[in-house]
Coordinates of C-alpha atoms in Angstrom, one line a residue:
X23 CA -14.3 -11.4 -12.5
X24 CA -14.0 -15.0 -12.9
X25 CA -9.9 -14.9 -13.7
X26 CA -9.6 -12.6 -10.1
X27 CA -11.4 -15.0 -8.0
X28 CA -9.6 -17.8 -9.4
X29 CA -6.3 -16.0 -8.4
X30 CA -7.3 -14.8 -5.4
X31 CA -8.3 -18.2 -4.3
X32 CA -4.5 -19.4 -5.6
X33 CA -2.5 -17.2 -3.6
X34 CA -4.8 -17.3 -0.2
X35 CA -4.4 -21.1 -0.7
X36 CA -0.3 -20.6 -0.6
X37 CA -0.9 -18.5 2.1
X38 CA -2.4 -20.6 4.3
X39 CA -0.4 -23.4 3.4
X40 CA 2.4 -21.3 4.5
X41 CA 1.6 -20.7 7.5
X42 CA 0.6 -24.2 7.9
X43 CA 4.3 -25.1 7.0
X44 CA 5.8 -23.1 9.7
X45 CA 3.4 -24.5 12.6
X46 CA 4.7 -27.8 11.1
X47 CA 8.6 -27.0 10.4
X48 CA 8.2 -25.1 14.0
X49 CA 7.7 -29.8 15.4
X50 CA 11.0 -30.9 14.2
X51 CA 13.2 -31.8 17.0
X52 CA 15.9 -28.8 17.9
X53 CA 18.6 -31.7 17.7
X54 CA 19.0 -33.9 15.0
X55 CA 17.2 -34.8 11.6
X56 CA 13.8 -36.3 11.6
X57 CA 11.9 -38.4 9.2
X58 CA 9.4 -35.7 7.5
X59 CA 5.9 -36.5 8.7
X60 CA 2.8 -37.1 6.7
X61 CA 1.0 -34.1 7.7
X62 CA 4.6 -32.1 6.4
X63 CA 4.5 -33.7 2.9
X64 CA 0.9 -32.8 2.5
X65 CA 1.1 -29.4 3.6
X66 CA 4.5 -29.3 0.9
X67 CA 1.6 -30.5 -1.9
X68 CA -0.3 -28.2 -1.2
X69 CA 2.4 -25.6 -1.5
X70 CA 3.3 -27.2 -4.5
X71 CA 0.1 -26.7 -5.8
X72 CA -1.3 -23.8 -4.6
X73 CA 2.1 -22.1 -6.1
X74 CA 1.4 -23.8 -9.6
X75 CA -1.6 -22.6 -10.1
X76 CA -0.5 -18.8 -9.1
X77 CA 2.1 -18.7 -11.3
X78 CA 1.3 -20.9 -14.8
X79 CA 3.2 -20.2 -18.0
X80 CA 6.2 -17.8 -17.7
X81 CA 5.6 -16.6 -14.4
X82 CA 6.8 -19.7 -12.9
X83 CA 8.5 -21.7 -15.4
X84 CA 12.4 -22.5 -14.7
X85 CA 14.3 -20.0 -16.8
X86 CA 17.2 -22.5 -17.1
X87 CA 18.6 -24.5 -20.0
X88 CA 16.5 -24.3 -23.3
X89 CA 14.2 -21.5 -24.8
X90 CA 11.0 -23.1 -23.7
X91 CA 8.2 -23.2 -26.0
X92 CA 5.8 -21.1 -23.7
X93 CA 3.3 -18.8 -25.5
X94 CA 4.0 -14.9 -24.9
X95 CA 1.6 -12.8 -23.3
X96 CA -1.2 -14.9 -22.1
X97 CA -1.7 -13.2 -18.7
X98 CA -5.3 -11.1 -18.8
X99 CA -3.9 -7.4 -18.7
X100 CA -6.5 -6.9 -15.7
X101 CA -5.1 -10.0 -13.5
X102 CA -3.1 -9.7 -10.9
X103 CA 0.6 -11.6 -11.3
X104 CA 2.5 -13.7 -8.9
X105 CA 6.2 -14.9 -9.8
X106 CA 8.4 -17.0 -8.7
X107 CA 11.4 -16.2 -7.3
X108 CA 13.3 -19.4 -5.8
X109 CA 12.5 -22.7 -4.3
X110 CA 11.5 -23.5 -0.5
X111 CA 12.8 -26.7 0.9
X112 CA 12.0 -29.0 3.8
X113 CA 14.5 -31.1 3.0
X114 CA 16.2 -32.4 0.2
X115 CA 13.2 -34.7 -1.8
X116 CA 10.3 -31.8 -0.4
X117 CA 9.8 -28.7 -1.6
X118 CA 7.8 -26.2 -3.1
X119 CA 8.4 -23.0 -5.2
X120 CA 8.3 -19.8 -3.3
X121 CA 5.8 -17.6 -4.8
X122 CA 5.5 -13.3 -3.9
X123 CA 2.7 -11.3 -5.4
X124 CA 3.6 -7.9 -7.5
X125 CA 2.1 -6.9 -10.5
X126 CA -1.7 -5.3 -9.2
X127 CA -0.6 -6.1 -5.7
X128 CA 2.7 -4.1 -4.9
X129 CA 6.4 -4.3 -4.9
X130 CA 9.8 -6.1 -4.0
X131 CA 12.6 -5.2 -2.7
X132 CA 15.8 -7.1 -2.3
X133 CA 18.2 -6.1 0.8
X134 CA 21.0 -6.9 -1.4
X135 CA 23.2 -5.3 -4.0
X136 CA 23.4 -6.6 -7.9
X137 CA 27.2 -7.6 -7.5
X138 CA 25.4 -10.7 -5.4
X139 CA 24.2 -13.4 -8.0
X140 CA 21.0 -13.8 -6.3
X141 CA 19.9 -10.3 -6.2
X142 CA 21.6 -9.9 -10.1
X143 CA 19.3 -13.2 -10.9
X144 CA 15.9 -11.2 -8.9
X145 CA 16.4 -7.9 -11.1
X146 CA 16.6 -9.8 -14.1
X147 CA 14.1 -12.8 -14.1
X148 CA 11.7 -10.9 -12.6
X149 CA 10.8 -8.3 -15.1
X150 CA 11.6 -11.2 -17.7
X151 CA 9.1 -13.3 -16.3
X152 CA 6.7 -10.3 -16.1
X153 CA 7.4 -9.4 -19.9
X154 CA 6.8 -12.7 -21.0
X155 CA 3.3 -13.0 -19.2
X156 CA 1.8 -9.9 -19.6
X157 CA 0.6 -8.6 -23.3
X158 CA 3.6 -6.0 -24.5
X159 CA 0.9 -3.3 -24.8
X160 CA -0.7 -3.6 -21.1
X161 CA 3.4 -3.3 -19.4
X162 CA 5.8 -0.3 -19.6
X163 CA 9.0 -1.3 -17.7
X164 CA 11.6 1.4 -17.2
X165 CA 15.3 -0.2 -15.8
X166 CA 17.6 2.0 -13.5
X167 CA 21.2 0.5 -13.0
X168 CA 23.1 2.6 -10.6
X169 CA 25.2 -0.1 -9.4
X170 CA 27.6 -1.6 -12.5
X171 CA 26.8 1.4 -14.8
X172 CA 23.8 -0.5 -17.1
X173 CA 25.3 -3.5 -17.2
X174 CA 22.5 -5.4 -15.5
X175 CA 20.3 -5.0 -17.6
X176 CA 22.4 -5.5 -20.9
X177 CA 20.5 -8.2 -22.0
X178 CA 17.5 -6.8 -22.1
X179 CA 18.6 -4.5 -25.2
X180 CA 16.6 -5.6 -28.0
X181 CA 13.3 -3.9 -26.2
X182 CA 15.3 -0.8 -25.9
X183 CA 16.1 -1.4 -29.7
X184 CA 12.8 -1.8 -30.5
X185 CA 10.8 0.9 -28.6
X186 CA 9.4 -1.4 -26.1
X187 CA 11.5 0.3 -23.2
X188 CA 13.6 3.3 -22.3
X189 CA 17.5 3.3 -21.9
X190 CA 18.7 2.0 -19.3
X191 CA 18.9 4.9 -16.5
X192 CA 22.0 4.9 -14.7
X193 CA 23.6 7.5 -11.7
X194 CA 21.4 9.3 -10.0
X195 CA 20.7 11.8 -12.2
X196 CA 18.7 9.0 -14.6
X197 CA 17.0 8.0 -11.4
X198 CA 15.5 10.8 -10.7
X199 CA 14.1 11.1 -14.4
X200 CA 12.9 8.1 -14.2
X201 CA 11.5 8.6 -10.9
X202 CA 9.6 11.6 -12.7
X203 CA 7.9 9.3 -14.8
X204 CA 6.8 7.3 -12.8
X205 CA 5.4 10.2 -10.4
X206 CA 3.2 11.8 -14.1
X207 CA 2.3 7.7 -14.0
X208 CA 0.8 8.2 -10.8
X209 CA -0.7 11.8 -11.3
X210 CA -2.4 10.5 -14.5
X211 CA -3.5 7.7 -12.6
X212 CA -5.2 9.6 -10.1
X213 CA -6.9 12.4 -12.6
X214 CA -8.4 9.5 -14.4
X215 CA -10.0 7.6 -11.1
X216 CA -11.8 4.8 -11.8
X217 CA -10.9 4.8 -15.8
X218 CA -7.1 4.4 -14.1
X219 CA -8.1 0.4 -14.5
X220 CA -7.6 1.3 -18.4
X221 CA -4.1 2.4 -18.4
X222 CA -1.1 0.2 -19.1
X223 CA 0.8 -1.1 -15.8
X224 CA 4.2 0.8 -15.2
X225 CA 7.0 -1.9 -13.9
X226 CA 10.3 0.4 -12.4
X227 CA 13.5 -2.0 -11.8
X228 CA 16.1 -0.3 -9.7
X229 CA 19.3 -1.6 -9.1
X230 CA 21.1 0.0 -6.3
X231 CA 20.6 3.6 -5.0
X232 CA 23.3 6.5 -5.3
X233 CA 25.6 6.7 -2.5
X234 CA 23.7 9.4 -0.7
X235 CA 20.1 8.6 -1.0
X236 CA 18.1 10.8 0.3
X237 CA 17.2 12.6 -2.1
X238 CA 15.3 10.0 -3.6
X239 CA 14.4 8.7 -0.6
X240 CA 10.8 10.3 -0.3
X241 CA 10.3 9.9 -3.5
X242 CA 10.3 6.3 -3.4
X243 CA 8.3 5.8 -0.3
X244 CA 5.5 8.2 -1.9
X245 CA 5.4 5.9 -5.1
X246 CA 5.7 2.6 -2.9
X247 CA 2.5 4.0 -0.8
X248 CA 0.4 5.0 -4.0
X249 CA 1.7 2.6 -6.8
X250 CA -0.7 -0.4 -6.4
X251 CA -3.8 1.5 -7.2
X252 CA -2.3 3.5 -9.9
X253 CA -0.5 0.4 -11.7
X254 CA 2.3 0.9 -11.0
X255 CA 5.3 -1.7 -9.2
X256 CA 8.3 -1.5 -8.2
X257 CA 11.7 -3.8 -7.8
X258 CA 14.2 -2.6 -6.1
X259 CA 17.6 -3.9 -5.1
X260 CA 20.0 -2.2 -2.6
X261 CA 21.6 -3.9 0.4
X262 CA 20.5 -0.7 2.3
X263 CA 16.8 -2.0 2.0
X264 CA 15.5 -2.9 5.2
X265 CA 12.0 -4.7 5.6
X266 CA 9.1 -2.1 6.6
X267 CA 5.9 -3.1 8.7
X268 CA 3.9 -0.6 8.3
X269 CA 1.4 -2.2 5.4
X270 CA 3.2 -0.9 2.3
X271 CA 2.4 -4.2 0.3
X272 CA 6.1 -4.5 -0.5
X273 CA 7.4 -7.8 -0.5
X274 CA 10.6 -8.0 1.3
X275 CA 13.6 -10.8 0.4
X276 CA 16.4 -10.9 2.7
X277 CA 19.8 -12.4 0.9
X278 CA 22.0 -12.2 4.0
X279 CA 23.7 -16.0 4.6
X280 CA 23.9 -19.0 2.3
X281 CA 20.3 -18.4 2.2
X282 CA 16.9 -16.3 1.7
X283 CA 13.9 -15.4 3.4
X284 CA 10.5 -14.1 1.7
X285 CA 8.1 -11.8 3.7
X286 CA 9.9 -12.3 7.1
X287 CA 8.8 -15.8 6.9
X288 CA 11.4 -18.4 8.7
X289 CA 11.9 -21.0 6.0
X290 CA 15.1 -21.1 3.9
X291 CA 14.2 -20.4 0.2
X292 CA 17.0 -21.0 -3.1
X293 CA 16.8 -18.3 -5.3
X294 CA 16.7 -19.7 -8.2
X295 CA 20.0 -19.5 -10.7
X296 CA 20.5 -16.5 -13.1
X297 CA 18.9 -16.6 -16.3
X298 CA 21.5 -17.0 -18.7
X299 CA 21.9 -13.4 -21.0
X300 CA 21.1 -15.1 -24.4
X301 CA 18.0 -16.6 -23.1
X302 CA 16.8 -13.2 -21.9
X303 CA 17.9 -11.5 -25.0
X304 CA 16.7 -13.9 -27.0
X305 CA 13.1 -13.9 -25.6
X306 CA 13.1 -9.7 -25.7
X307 CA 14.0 -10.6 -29.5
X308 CA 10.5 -12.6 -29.8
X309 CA 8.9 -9.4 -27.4
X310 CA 10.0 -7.2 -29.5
X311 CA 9.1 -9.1 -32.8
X312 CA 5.8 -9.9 -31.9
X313 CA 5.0 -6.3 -30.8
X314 CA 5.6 -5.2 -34.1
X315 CA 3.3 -7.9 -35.4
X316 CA 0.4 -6.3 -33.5
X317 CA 1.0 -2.8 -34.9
X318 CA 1.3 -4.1 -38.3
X319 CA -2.0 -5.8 -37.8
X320 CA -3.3 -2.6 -35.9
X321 CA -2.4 -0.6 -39.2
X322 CA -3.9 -3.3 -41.5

């Protein structure tokens, strides 16, 4: 598939120019500031690039001032989606966005509870951007708020409103139903196989866990090991998290100090400011309005 390759191609490209970055971040002098190199600004282009093209339209566009004038939905239901999440800097006049793979790829999770702006921006421009790109027909999204009782994810009420998502779960008695769910998600998933390529992606946003968690705790880990395949992705946001090596796919952003690291990687990234409320409610307004345009036309 034409639209895979050409993604797959993006985000190996950022990769590598990642890696690249360190080996050259890694020449600075220990003491004192240097004049950035050639070689650095180069491998910051291609960063720059590389990240463009992996996340075009919603997925990477600032979600600061004005409602921009991107079109909804243009992301190919079967595409994998990147999304931007902050900004990496070399310095003050080099940088590049920082980029993390979720939707077809696997999950995020943020070591960091929603009472920290940067975490609070995460669990909400995340599934915004997500929303935005994806047709509302190909993306379920279920929120769980067990850290300030719903009101995370307050401005996302008009798709609750509409139909286009649940209520907001909070305490852990809504996580675990949302957590069953996601787990029918995953057996359907698997009874259909192959046809599982047909079915709608499932998006679960947590914000914090209940005190004790391990009751959920299994839980989790069994839908972090088996989403990807079955479509479906999580985001999760509790400073508990702690980064896990062994191959889960889950992409892991540490907020401790002024500030963050993505994927264990040792550059300092910005996450980028909050989305202000009426600009999230505002665009779930023109999800929600254009979803009921396609079932009118679907009943037409």
């Amino acid at each position: 598939m034409k639209v895979r390759k050409e993604f797959d191609e993006a985000t190996a490209a950022h990769r590598a120019a990642a890696g690249h970055l360190e080996r050259a971040r890694a020449l600075l002098p220990k003491h004192g500031k240097a004049p950035v190199t050639d070689r650095q600004r180069a491998l910051v282009t291609r960063l720059a690039q590389a990240a463009l093209a992996a996340t075009p339209g919603w997925l990477g566009h600032r979600l600061t001032g004005a409602m921009p004038g991107v079109p909804l939905g243009e992301a190919d239901a079967a595409q994998p989606l990147s999304v931007r999440v902050g900004e990496c800097r070399l310095d003050d006049d080099h940088r590049f966005p920082a980029v993390v793979n979720l939707l077809g790829t696997g999950h995020l999770a943020v070591d960091a509870d929603a009472t920290d702006p940067r975490a609070m921006s995460l669990l909400r421009s995340v599934p915004l951007r997500l929303l935005a790109a994806r047709p509302s027909e190909t993306l379920n999204v279920s929120f769980v708020d067990c850290c300030l009782d719903g009101e995370v994810f307050a401005p996302f009420g008009p798709l609750v409103e509409a139909g286009l998502a649940p209520e907001v779960a909070t305490g852990e008695i809504g996580l675990a139903g949302v957590l069953d769910t996601a787990e029918a998600h995953l057996d359907h998933a698997r009874r259909r196989g192959g046809a599982a390529a047909d079915l709608p992606e499932r998006l679960v946003v947590i914000a914090g866990l209940p005190p004790e968690p391990g009751a959920v705790t299994a839980r989790l880990a069994n839908l972090i090991a088996s989403g990807p395949e079955a479509r479906l992705h999580l985001v999760l946001a509790d400073a508990r998290v702690r980064p896990n090596r062994s191959g889960t796919r889950t992409t892991h952003v540490s907020l401790s100090g002024d500030r963050a690291t993505v994927a264990g990687i040792p550059l300092p990234v910005r996450v980028d400011a909050e989305p202000e409320p009426e600009l999230i409610t505002e665009l779930c307004g023109r999800l929600a309005a254009n979803r009921q345009w396609v079932i009118e036309d679907d009943l037409t």
